[in-house]
Coordinates of C-alpha atoms in Angstrom, one line a residue:
M73 CA -22.3 54.4 8.6
N74 CA -25.4 52.6 9.7
K75 CA -25.8 51.2 13.2
P76 CA -25.3 47.5 12.3
A77 CA -22.1 48.3 10.4
A78 CA -20.8 50.4 13.3
A79 CA -21.5 47.7 15.8
F80 CA -19.7 45.1 13.6
C81 CA -16.7 47.4 13.4
R82 CA -16.6 47.8 17.2
L83 CA -16.6 44.0 17.6
K84 CA -13.7 43.6 15.2
Q85 CA -11.6 46.2 17.1
K86 CA -9.2 44.9 19.7
P87 CA -10.3 45.9 23.2
A88 CA -8.1 48.4 24.9
N89 CA -7.6 46.3 28.0
L90 CA -6.5 43.2 26.1
P91 CA -2.8 42.4 26.9
G92 CA -0.2 42.9 24.2
L93 CA 1.5 40.0 22.4
F94 CA 4.7 40.3 24.4
A95 CA 2.8 40.0 27.7
V96 CA 1.0 37.0 26.3
F97 CA 4.3 35.5 25.2
K98 CA 5.7 35.9 28.7
A99 CA 2.6 34.3 30.2
A100 CA 2.9 31.4 27.8
L101 CA 6.5 30.9 28.8
G102 CA 5.5 30.8 32.5
R103 CA 2.6 28.4 31.8
E104 CA 4.7 26.1 29.7
W105 CA 7.5 26.0 32.3
R106 CA 5.1 24.9 35.0
M107 CA 3.4 22.4 32.8
Q108 CA 6.6 20.8 31.6
V109 CA 8.1 20.6 35.1
R110 CA 5.0 18.8 36.2
R111 CA 5.4 16.2 33.5
R112 CA 8.9 15.1 34.6
G113 CA 8.5 11.7 33.0
D114 CA 8.1 13.1 29.6
L115 CA 11.4 15.0 30.1
V116 CA 13.4 12.3 31.8
N117 CA 12.5 9.4 29.5
P118 CA 14.3 10.7 26.3
L119 CA 17.4 11.6 28.4
V120 CA 17.5 8.1 29.8
F121 CA 16.9 6.6 26.3
F122 CA 19.8 8.7 25.0
A123 CA 22.1 7.5 27.7
L124 CA 21.1 3.8 27.4
V125 CA 21.6 3.7 23.7
V126 CA 25.1 5.0 24.0
V127 CA 26.0 2.9 27.0
L128 CA 24.6 -0.4 25.5
F129 CA 26.2 0.2 22.1
P130 CA 29.8 -0.9 23.2
L131 CA 28.3 -4.0 24.8
G132 CA 26.7 -4.9 21.4
I133 CA 29.9 -4.7 19.3
S134 CA 33.2 -4.3 21.2
P135 CA 34.4 -2.0 24.0
T136 CA 37.8 -1.4 22.3
E137 CA 38.9 2.0 21.2
D138 CA 39.8 1.0 17.7
I139 CA 36.1 0.1 17.0
L140 CA 34.3 2.6 19.1
A141 CA 36.2 5.8 18.3
P142 CA 35.4 5.9 14.5
V143 CA 31.7 5.3 15.0
A144 CA 31.3 7.6 18.0
P145 CA 29.9 10.6 16.1
G146 CA 27.3 8.5 14.3
V147 CA 26.2 6.8 17.5
L148 CA 25.8 10.0 19.5
W149 CA 23.9 11.8 16.7
V150 CA 21.5 8.9 16.0
A151 CA 20.8 8.5 19.7
A152 CA 20.2 12.3 20.1
L153 CA 17.9 12.3 17.0
L154 CA 15.8 9.4 18.3
A155 CA 15.7 10.9 21.8
T156 CA 14.4 14.2 20.3
L157 CA 11.7 12.3 18.4
M158 CA 10.6 10.6 21.6
S159 CA 10.3 13.9 23.4
L160 CA 8.2 15.5 20.7
D161 CA 5.7 12.7 20.3
A162 CA 3.0 14.1 22.7
L163 CA 4.1 17.8 22.7
F164 CA 0.8 19.3 21.7
R165 CA -1.7 16.5 22.4
P166 CA -2.4 17.5 26.0
D167 CA -3.2 21.0 25.0
L168 CA -5.5 19.7 22.3
L169 CA -7.3 17.3 24.7
D170 CA -7.9 19.9 27.4
G171 CA -9.1 22.6 25.1
S172 CA -6.2 24.9 25.5
L173 CA -5.5 25.1 21.8
E174 CA -9.1 26.1 21.0
Q175 CA -9.0 28.8 23.7
Q176 CA -5.8 30.2 22.1
L177 CA -7.5 30.3 18.7
V178 CA -10.5 32.1 20.2
T179 CA -8.4 34.8 21.7
G180 CA -7.3 36.0 18.3
Y181 CA -3.6 36.0 19.1
P182 CA -1.3 34.4 16.5
L183 CA -0.4 30.8 17.4
A184 CA 3.2 31.1 16.1
P185 CA 4.7 33.1 19.0
L186 CA 2.8 30.9 21.5
A187 CA 4.1 27.7 19.8
L188 CA 7.6 29.2 19.9
A189 CA 7.3 29.8 23.6
K190 CA 6.3 26.2 24.2
L191 CA 9.1 24.9 22.1
G192 CA 11.6 27.2 23.8
V193 CA 10.7 25.8 27.2
H194 CA 10.7 22.2 25.8
W195 CA 14.1 22.7 24.3
L196 CA 15.6 24.1 27.6
L197 CA 14.2 21.2 29.6
S198 CA 14.8 18.3 27.2
S199 CA 17.5 19.1 24.7
L200 CA 19.8 21.2 26.9
P201 CA 20.3 18.4 29.5
L202 CA 21.1 16.0 26.6
I203 CA 23.8 18.4 25.3
L204 CA 25.3 18.7 28.8
L205 CA 25.3 14.9 29.2
S206 CA 26.9 14.2 25.8
P207 CA 30.6 14.8 26.8
F208 CA 30.4 12.1 29.5
L209 CA 28.9 9.7 27.0
G210 CA 31.5 10.7 24.4
I211 CA 34.3 9.7 26.8
M212 CA 32.8 6.2 27.0
L213 CA 33.1 6.0 23.2
Y214 CA 36.7 7.3 23.2
L215 CA 35.8 10.5 21.6
P216 CA 38.9 12.8 21.5
W217 CA 38.9 15.8 23.8
E218 CA 39.5 18.1 20.9
A219 CA 36.2 17.0 19.4
Q220 CA 34.1 17.5 22.6
G221 CA 33.6 21.3 22.1
V222 CA 32.6 20.8 18.5
M223 CA 30.2 18.0 19.4
M224 CA 28.4 20.2 22.0
L225 CA 28.2 23.2 19.6
A226 CA 26.9 20.9 16.8
L227 CA 24.3 19.4 19.1
L228 CA 23.3 22.9 20.3
L229 CA 22.6 24.0 16.7
G230 CA 21.3 20.7 15.5
S231 CA 18.9 20.1 18.4
L232 CA 17.3 23.5 17.6
A233 CA 16.6 22.4 14.1
L234 CA 15.5 18.9 15.2
S235 CA 13.1 20.2 17.8
L236 CA 11.5 22.8 15.5
V237 CA 11.1 20.5 12.5
G238 CA 9.9 17.7 14.7
A239 CA 7.3 20.0 16.2
I240 CA 5.8 20.5 12.8
G241 CA 5.1 16.8 12.6
A242 CA 3.9 16.8 16.2
A243 CA 1.4 19.6 15.4
L244 CA 0.1 17.8 12.3
T245 CA -0.4 14.6 14.1
A246 CA -1.7 16.0 17.4
G247 CA -5.2 14.8 16.8
V248 CA -4.2 11.3 15.7
G249 CA -4.0 8.6 18.3
K250 CA -0.7 6.7 18.6
S251 CA 0.9 9.0 16.1
G252 CA 4.5 8.3 16.9
V253 CA 5.2 6.2 13.8
L254 CA 3.4 8.7 11.6
M255 CA 5.2 11.6 13.0
T256 CA 8.5 9.8 12.5
L257 CA 7.8 9.1 8.9
L258 CA 6.8 12.8 8.3
V259 CA 9.9 14.4 9.8
L260 CA 12.7 11.8 9.4
P261 CA 13.6 12.8 5.8
F262 CA 14.1 16.4 7.0
Y263 CA 16.4 15.2 9.9
I264 CA 18.9 13.7 7.5
P265 CA 20.7 16.9 6.6
V266 CA 21.1 17.7 10.3
L267 CA 22.5 14.2 10.9
I268 CA 24.9 14.5 8.0
F269 CA 26.3 17.9 9.0
G270 CA 26.4 17.1 12.7
T271 CA 28.4 13.9 12.2
G272 CA 30.5 15.7 9.6
A273 CA 31.5 18.4 12.0
M274 CA 32.6 15.9 14.6
Q275 CA 34.5 13.8 12.1
A276 CA 36.3 16.9 10.9
A277 CA 37.3 17.8 14.4
I278 CA 38.5 14.3 15.1
S279 CA 40.7 14.2 12.0
G280 CA 42.2 17.6 12.8
G281 CA 40.4 19.6 10.1
S282 CA 38.1 22.6 10.4
A283 CA 34.5 22.0 11.3
M284 CA 33.4 25.5 10.5
A285 CA 31.7 24.6 7.2
H286 CA 29.5 22.0 8.9
L287 CA 28.7 24.2 11.8
S288 CA 27.8 27.1 9.5
L289 CA 25.4 24.8 7.7
L290 CA 23.9 23.6 11.0
G291 CA 23.5 27.3 12.0
A292 CA 21.8 28.1 8.8
L293 CA 19.4 25.2 9.2
A294 CA 18.6 26.3 12.8
A295 CA 18.0 29.9 11.7
L296 CA 15.8 28.8 8.9
A297 CA 13.8 26.5 11.2
I298 CA 13.4 29.3 13.8
T299 CA 12.1 31.6 11.1
L300 CA 9.7 29.4 9.3
A301 CA 8.8 26.5 11.7
P302 CA 6.6 28.4 14.1
W303 CA 4.2 29.5 11.3
A304 CA 4.1 25.9 10.0
I305 CA 3.4 24.6 13.5
A306 CA 0.6 27.2 13.9
A307 CA -1.0 26.0 10.6
G308 CA -0.7 22.4 11.7
L309 CA -2.3 23.1 15.0
K310 CA -5.2 24.8 13.3
I311 CA -5.7 21.7 11.2
A312 CA -5.6 19.5 14.2
V313 CA -8.2 21.6 16.1
S314 CA -10.5 21.8 13.1
G315 CA -10.3 18.1 12.5
E316 CA -10.8 17.0 16.1

């Protein structure tokens, strides 16, 4: 092998002192945790929005149980869906503006695990509090106690799918200013199955039936999103960086 070719091969080889992917994943988790905690407003606003929608809904129609109880699953799920969209609007834009995404591309590590780390922290700090708050709001809508556990489990599975699918839209529109409406138009059609199965699970629990079929479908959607969405997010981020 001639000297130029040998030098090129050495450049293509991974340096021995470069940290492994797992170490980089752990570092990304720590970094994202610190960054998300600093931006408390971005985490609190969707939670406040979720609570306000549910609290104001009885004032807009009627506070009676006969009217609120049948529509409680739909109200809770629509509010959770919109709150998730609100939290994902500027998920990747700060990293694009400060050059972090370009640096991650330069390192040569795959973007998919790094995006998954970011989404994991985001879900813990935004969607998990929403799930924990939902039983108290369900009481306001006269949601039966036997449906509370199903609601929390359905929101747990559904919020994973909503966050991952929504993050694809956030990645594709990261380089677009005021992209909230565009992102909503991109991801809203894919949110409809989650909305249908989530409300169906709660309605089945309220009527005394089995919600296992709906929960299984939500779990399948969440598993599919966890498997495929990080790679789609990585592709969207590369497009956003190249088009900046």
